[in-house]
């Protein structure tokens, strides 16, 4: 039972206001919220209480989606809904920023109108929404310029609302039938100062990009589904085949969507090592960080980077590296971008930190955040076995890819 | 006609100055209103866009209302939508003009295009103007029977909107039963869902007045309805599924096969991509199996993985909401999560509210097997940049130590914290070492050796200082320089702002004196002298108590102050299990995020899922609560005072009865207590029996006190006595309350037993009446009560004391304002009042 939704820009200006019930929420609440947001910064929880309302906030690309209510309700529902609003807007506008929203605010209002009524979410399925409200894409802009009719509202009601596959419009036609399946994994790891793997887990998604005509029925199977610790599915996935044979059977939505997300825990190996060494005396701290490949994954590792926050007691810092570039930013973060690891040498970064006067030794040790990207492999070991298609006039083109990135990959010192 | 709007094509208007531009728009709209030239719609669209964008940035464009309505005759759906949006926003403020829109909206409700029918109906119902409801009934009735599911879905919500504008109209038009039949028979699942949500709301609101409605509300929870909804479950979209799941969680299954059927059907929802669906399903599972212990445990095992996945997969905001729920489950059944402790490890750049939840959970799941690793991890956070988290981490280590797993290693770690040279870490660690020693006295040797090395100068925080002083007093025999450290601290008595520290200082120095008299004698004298002249009530009282104890008998003092102590076995949990159960019942709600049951942060009218309040300042969580409630109570003051005269009369008879039986006793006890409260000058009061004067002189001598000379000059005020049968009529009270200045504003605690006993205002009234303090008005519900008391000086009948007392039973705190006819006796009265209040609840 949300009462009102506000969109607030990154300077605290109200971009848009959508009242949902008869109990109008005064927009002065945004002022209150913004004060809190400035004084507490990142530590402001997503669910807070103002003197008059409970507020839920979701921040995407600098835009704050703020929802207000006075009644008890499931907080996750509000947050999920706001996230969907953000997703749908991003989808419609191709990006999300203040100017785009302002330029298209009529569409945003129209969308909100169909997504929520009287404070209760109706539908957030992009396919259904697109049937009702056409996105402001180039085609429709050109069309309107040529024909002079610029209505972006289709005059037919979506046929799918009552159908058994609400995520898919029934009569789709593509000249080329293609379907792409991507495994995208993020590796989260924490490594202690002794180099011990404190925790390591991989979160992955199966992303499908489908351009298929009619109502195709797909079956995706894995070579080793047993590595998965836990899975979550898009509503199109049928539960029983997974339950009995770990097979994903589904009628796909059109375009890009997240078919499944999964978690793989208890991984024993990470593809990269980062060894920081710190020693300090007489108010100076010497720092040395070495980076290299460990347990070679067999594919090229790319975009390797190391970031860390200089402790607040550091007065000045000087950092150098034998490979890549080192930058110290104004907010006292040091970032070292390495790129690929060269064949002939092990990259290392060295430097000295001068501590505030009166400090002998460093008490707060920085945590190093590591970034990398490996194309062509899912580090969890998950492998796609095959993708079968039914209900299609011709055999479609199928493409498979895999990618692993560093998620929250931390090395302590 | 040339479209005039073309010169106005600024894409996103900067804040316009207002008036001039609005009247410009007005002119242009007028010109367009009657035009039928081609291209008019485009110009209109530009103008409408501008109007809406002004509205969006917060400029009042309500003055354009009639022009907008005039321009609304169009077939362009985007124009219509913008117009609906505008009308919906301003109709409530312009009820007369809103009538203008009815006509075209009604016409649109009969349009061929279902989309327009739906939109028009939605806008019609969103006007929310009470005197237009008669125009709603017709379109709503036909909307509910429309051939298009879209229109029926809008109409279902529309019926609910109508109910909120005018409940009687909605019920008279028989909409609830139409909704019911739609809910049970419609082919469109979204229509079913909207009918369900509307009916839930209407019937819960009607239930209080109509028996039929409450039966209908219960019928929603009957097996046929639940099974019907569950059988269609897969047709519903994710949000409607949340709604149905919420309903199912309230359903009481008839037998265990019923439970298993439902759980089997819903099991795959745990894998849903929408976290709200997962959490709603979890709630169903948990609540259905509450009575079946084994299955309940299995449910925990089953829901664990989906919840952990949700935490790691979603955005930061989603994670936090799920984590709060996980936190609740972990606290209920920590052992089930003990092998998953690594999920609760904090990451470097997580926001601190997430880290705090995780620290709590880490502390809870610690057991024999994982303590070492958890404590190692926690120690990492102590070096964290975030000071608040570093502190929490030290506390977490301490809590685990108190749970007595692997204490050995932990004590070493805590002692290392003491040597970390970081002020806040030392401070937290000191407090913990103190608690540890209270539980494990056997560790005193190791701890004292380290604590002895800490210079009291480096400890600034009151809690830590108090802990250090406690240890100095308790273990003064093991610490060579304890008396001298204490002496140093006493020298700086005046700079010590915390009463807690001063209290501990008094106790510690006395303990030390009793064990090592020659070294501490001087310090004790200085401490008692400083304590007796302390402005803080408790410090003063304690100094006086010690002084008298010593005066009476030193060995008795030793027995009182230094008794053999028993190790504390369990520190009480801060949140009682009843509250935890309440929160668990409210799983998947805000209560979980706030870690409070909803009655603690919502007013009664907000507790139901559907009622909103127009007033501001109605909500309260945590710190704000006291203030807010005070505001609310203040706002209600007038009613309270005026409304209680009847009550007063009815209570008058009973108070007469009690006064008849025990007036003498009452006043005697009052005079006793009052002389106690006034006791400072009594020490050297020349009228006291001589033996006391002599001993007091002797001990004064010993301790080097010079109280006698300093205080005899002040004549003691006569003890205050209250009239047990004081009477004041509400009118006089109100007048006096308005006239008199506030003599005192105080805060004090009431005993936990008292807080527990205070379930209705009457209990306290009787208690206070026993102390000759009468109540003239009272009100409130747990946990917040407000009282107005009065009392009369027995010696001066014109001298009344008026008290406003706000008690929060959940925090056991009372805020008191005293007004008095005779300001000079206000302090004496406050002492009496406080004594009476603090005694409340004690046997």
XYZ file of C-alpha atoms in Angstrom, chain A residues 28-382:
355
model
C 8.083 18.577 1.779
C 8.893 15.027 2.853
C 11.520 14.988 0.102
C 13.230 17.904 1.789
C 13.315 15.989 5.030
C 14.612 12.925 3.279
C 17.291 14.872 1.480
C 18.588 16.340 4.726
C 18.884 12.844 6.165
C 20.490 11.636 3.019
C 23.137 14.351 3.147
C 23.864 14.031 6.836
C 24.069 10.234 6.838
C 25.331 9.501 3.358
C 25.801 5.855 2.577
C 24.862 4.731 6.023
C 21.225 5.710 5.536
C 19.309 2.420 5.393
C 16.872 1.832 2.517
C 13.954 1.705 4.936
C 13.610 4.683 7.244
C 10.983 6.526 9.222
C 10.187 10.156 8.761
C 8.073 11.967 11.337
C 5.008 11.198 9.232
C 5.706 8.301 6.885
C 7.757 5.200 6.358
C 10.059 5.691 3.438
C 11.623 3.198 1.070
C 14.423 4.276 -1.171
C 16.191 2.710 -4.074
C 19.033 4.543 -5.759
C 19.900 3.868 -9.401
C 22.324 5.946 -11.462
C 22.050 8.865 -9.079
C 18.256 8.923 -9.212
C 16.534 8.219 -5.916
C 13.228 6.375 -6.132
C 11.418 7.202 -2.930
C 8.144 5.587 -1.870
C 6.070 6.633 1.131
C 3.496 4.790 3.175
C 1.821 5.073 6.535
C 0.605 1.512 6.797
C 2.436 -1.649 7.686
C 3.523 -3.527 4.552
C 6.191 -5.964 3.384
C 9.303 -3.820 2.972
C 10.802 -6.080 0.359
C 7.710 -5.674 -1.787
C 8.169 -1.916 -1.836
C 11.856 -2.222 -2.568
C 11.384 -4.842 -5.269
C 8.733 -2.703 -6.866
C 10.903 0.404 -6.901
C 13.731 -1.637 -8.382
C 11.376 -2.820 -11.121
C 10.274 0.726 -11.794
C 13.924 1.654 -12.204
C 14.512 -1.343 -14.496
C 11.485 -0.601 -16.648
C 12.410 3.061 -16.975
C 15.974 2.159 -17.913
C 14.599 -0.249 -20.468
C 12.237 2.339 -21.939
C 14.638 5.239 -21.962
C 17.757 3.188 -22.801
C 19.484 4.745 -19.803
C 18.538 6.516 -16.634
C 19.305 10.115 -15.873
C 17.603 13.293 -14.854
C 17.348 14.812 -18.352
C 15.953 11.662 -19.908
C 13.245 11.462 -17.282
C 12.390 15.119 -17.637
C 12.220 14.860 -21.419
C 9.971 11.827 -21.225
C 8.012 12.500 -18.083
C 4.705 11.881 -19.814
C 5.796 8.347 -20.615
C 7.025 7.896 -17.061
C 3.628 8.956 -15.742
C 1.874 6.641 -18.172
C 4.079 3.750 -17.090
C 3.551 4.382 -13.397
C -0.169 4.554 -14.052
C -0.170 1.051 -15.490
C 2.323 -0.373 -13.007
C 0.565 0.582 -9.819
C -2.982 1.520 -8.931
C -4.207 2.626 -5.537
C -0.846 1.749 -4.066
C -0.811 -1.876 -5.139
C 1.513 -3.072 -7.922
C -0.307 -4.344 -11.015
C 2.205 -5.446 -13.580
C 5.868 -4.768 -14.025
C 6.382 -7.145 -16.923
C 8.138 -5.110 -19.649
C 6.493 -7.064 -22.457
C 2.995 -6.302 -21.278
C 3.838 -2.668 -20.660
C 5.332 -2.312 -24.118
C 2.064 -3.517 -25.592
C 0.246 -0.703 -23.855
C 2.805 2.082 -24.076
C 5.314 2.127 -26.876
C 8.841 3.049 -25.892
C 10.140 6.363 -27.268
C 12.565 4.688 -29.653
C 14.028 6.066 -32.810
C 11.648 4.171 -35.049
C 8.589 5.728 -33.489
C 10.241 9.137 -33.548
C 11.013 8.826 -37.243
C 7.558 7.423 -37.869
C 5.904 10.306 -36.118
C 8.016 12.802 -37.989
C 7.021 11.225 -41.293
C 3.383 10.456 -40.715
C 2.599 13.251 -38.313
C 0.844 10.983 -35.834
C 2.927 10.861 -32.729
C 0.818 8.797 -30.425
C 3.015 6.390 -28.571
C 0.081 4.473 -27.274
C -1.049 1.454 -29.146
C -4.740 1.176 -29.578
C -4.910 -2.507 -28.931
C -4.864 -3.958 -25.474
C -2.191 -6.506 -24.751
C -3.353 -9.975 -25.593
C -1.017 -11.521 -23.100
C -2.591 -10.305 -19.873
C -4.992 -13.198 -19.837
C -2.734 -15.747 -21.496
C -0.763 -18.429 -19.743
C 2.549 -16.867 -20.797
C 2.091 -13.269 -19.713
C 5.758 -12.484 -20.322
C 5.473 -13.083 -24.067
C 3.338 -11.465 -26.724
C 1.683 -14.122 -28.824
C 2.356 -13.181 -32.415
C 6.026 -12.336 -32.650
C 7.813 -12.497 -35.985
C 11.538 -12.231 -36.496
C 13.164 -12.552 -39.892
C 16.253 -14.164 -38.393
C 15.703 -16.615 -35.616
C 18.491 -16.286 -33.062
C 18.999 -17.161 -29.441
C 22.070 -16.409 -27.319
C 22.850 -17.844 -23.902
C 25.441 -16.170 -21.688
C 26.837 -17.393 -18.407
C 27.905 -14.339 -16.422
C 29.582 -14.984 -13.101
C 30.844 -12.752 -10.349
C 33.356 -14.061 -7.896
C 33.209 -12.753 -4.337
C 36.204 -13.550 -2.196
C 37.892 -12.400 0.950
C 41.556 -13.203 1.428
C 43.338 -12.725 4.719
C 46.672 -10.987 5.130
C 48.370 -14.380 5.290
C 46.973 -15.250 1.869
C 44.364 -17.627 3.272
C 41.035 -17.782 1.466
C 38.584 -16.649 4.156
C 35.512 -16.966 2.004
C 34.847 -17.485 -1.665
C 31.563 -17.712 -3.460
C 30.347 -17.184 -6.985
C 27.104 -15.603 -7.988
C 26.077 -16.269 -11.561
C 23.333 -15.549 -14.023
C 22.147 -17.290 -17.146
C 21.224 -14.445 -19.468
C 19.265 -15.262 -22.575
C 18.804 -12.986 -25.532
C 16.073 -14.421 -27.683
C 14.757 -13.316 -31.074
C 12.464 -16.173 -31.976
C 9.147 -16.164 -33.810
C 5.918 -17.669 -32.579
C 5.777 -19.425 -29.244
C 8.995 -21.436 -29.029
C 9.614 -23.981 -26.315
C 13.236 -24.227 -25.203
C 15.107 -26.718 -23.071
C 18.505 -25.888 -21.631
C 20.562 -28.489 -19.841
C 23.859 -28.314 -17.995
C 26.720 -30.790 -18.030
C 27.180 -30.521 -14.274
C 24.143 -28.988 -12.539
C 25.294 -30.493 -9.241
C 27.768 -27.648 -8.640
C 24.894 -25.221 -8.080
C 24.147 -24.467 -4.442
C 20.954 -22.550 -4.944
C 18.977 -21.240 -7.888
C 16.329 -18.668 -8.681
C 14.259 -18.665 -11.843
C 12.498 -16.302 -14.145
C 8.743 -16.970 -13.905
C 8.877 -18.622 -17.354
C 10.875 -21.604 -16.069
C 8.815 -24.731 -15.398
C 9.553 -26.098 -11.981
C 8.929 -29.832 -12.405
C 11.546 -30.611 -15.091
C 14.135 -28.852 -12.969
C 13.022 -30.694 -9.882
C 13.316 -34.119 -11.523
C 16.130 -33.742 -14.086
C 17.756 -30.332 -13.502
C 16.612 -29.224 -16.925
C 15.459 -25.700 -17.667
C 12.303 -25.882 -19.756
C 10.710 -22.575 -20.711
C 8.931 -20.357 -23.210
C 11.243 -17.337 -23.396
C 10.204 -13.695 -23.268
C 11.369 -11.717 -26.268
C 14.702 -9.931 -26.046
C 17.211 -9.987 -23.194
C 16.178 -11.478 -19.870
C 17.642 -13.226 -16.845
C 16.623 -16.850 -17.102
C 18.203 -18.032 -13.913
C 20.506 -16.845 -11.204
C 22.543 -19.168 -9.052
C 25.054 -19.365 -6.294
C 28.034 -21.676 -6.048
C 29.694 -21.806 -2.670
C 32.821 -23.326 -1.208
C 35.105 -22.597 -4.110
C 38.685 -23.445 -3.284
C 40.614 -21.504 -5.910
C 40.871 -17.939 -7.057
C 42.524 -17.068 -10.391
C 44.668 -14.237 -9.112
C 46.901 -13.474 -6.169
C 47.473 -10.069 -4.595
C 50.140 -9.833 -1.903
C 50.280 -6.589 0.019
C 53.092 -5.929 2.447
C 53.113 -3.005 4.827
C 55.795 -1.996 7.276
C 55.845 1.205 9.202
C 58.092 3.052 11.589
C 58.913 6.656 12.471
C 55.726 7.947 10.963
C 56.346 6.448 7.514
C 54.691 3.363 6.082
C 56.208 1.477 3.190
C 53.833 -0.437 1.040
C 54.435 -3.085 -1.599
C 51.748 -4.951 -3.549
C 52.459 -7.843 -5.913
C 49.915 -9.235 -8.333
C 50.078 -12.389 -10.380
C 48.145 -15.317 -11.821
C 47.462 -18.291 -9.655
C 45.719 -21.473 -10.808
C 45.841 -20.355 -14.438
C 42.240 -20.530 -15.685
C 43.453 -21.162 -19.231
C 41.917 -17.997 -20.651
C 43.281 -14.486 -20.767
C 42.626 -12.421 -17.731
C 41.767 -8.833 -18.527
C 41.116 -5.486 -16.854
C 42.991 -6.367 -13.707
C 42.924 -3.536 -11.210
C 43.608 -2.933 -7.538
C 41.959 -0.208 -5.472
C 42.362 0.770 -1.894
C 41.353 3.549 0.427
C 44.244 5.325 2.116
C 43.705 5.403 5.877
C 42.546 8.783 7.121
C 45.711 9.244 9.147
C 47.850 9.354 6.008
C 49.126 12.860 5.323
C 50.687 12.219 1.938
C 51.360 9.263 -0.286
C 53.580 8.414 -3.194
C 52.969 5.287 -5.245
C 54.722 3.809 -8.278
C 54.392 0.641 -10.268
C 56.498 -1.299 -12.733
C 53.452 -1.995 -14.917
C 50.185 -0.182 -15.493
C 49.196 3.183 -14.050
C 48.683 4.327 -10.480
C 46.378 7.204 -9.555
C 45.654 8.723 -6.194
C 42.290 10.444 -6.295
C 41.133 13.403 -4.272
C 38.997 11.221 -2.003
C 42.153 9.386 -0.890
C 41.576 6.290 -2.960
C 44.489 4.802 -4.737
C 43.757 2.915 -7.909
C 46.201 0.824 -9.853
C 45.015 -0.381 -13.232
C 47.107 -3.208 -14.576
C 45.174 -4.544 -17.542
C 46.749 -7.821 -18.641
C 49.602 -9.396 -16.799
C 52.758 -9.232 -18.935
C 54.676 -12.422 -19.707
C 58.090 -11.158 -18.663
C 57.565 -9.654 -15.222
C 55.332 -9.754 -12.170
C 53.527 -6.420 -11.721
C 54.194 -4.706 -8.445
C 53.304 -1.397 -6.879
C 55.494 0.236 -4.270
C 55.173 3.432 -2.352
C 55.476 5.279 0.898
C 52.742 6.742 3.037
C 53.656 9.630 5.303
C 51.516 9.542 8.422
C 50.076 12.487 10.312
C 52.554 14.025 12.700
C 52.591 12.290 16.045
C 51.645 8.901 14.587
C 54.406 6.363 14.866
C 52.846 3.401 13.159
C 49.810 2.662 11.046
C 46.932 1.205 13.086
C 44.274 0.963 10.415
C 45.227 -1.291 7.556
C 43.712 -0.812 4.138
C 41.671 -3.465 2.358
C 42.575 -3.993 -1.295
C 39.746 -4.452 -3.749
C 40.670 -6.383 -6.815
C 39.002 -6.302 -10.207
C 39.427 -8.668 -13.161
C 37.556 -10.114 -16.086
C 38.002 -13.470 -17.779
C 36.263 -14.106 -21.079
C 35.305 -17.564 -22.195
C 35.041 -19.368 -18.900
C 32.695 -19.659 -15.935
C 34.973 -20.139 -12.946
C 32.339 -22.014 -10.981
C 32.881 -24.806 -13.507
C 29.270 -24.746 -14.666
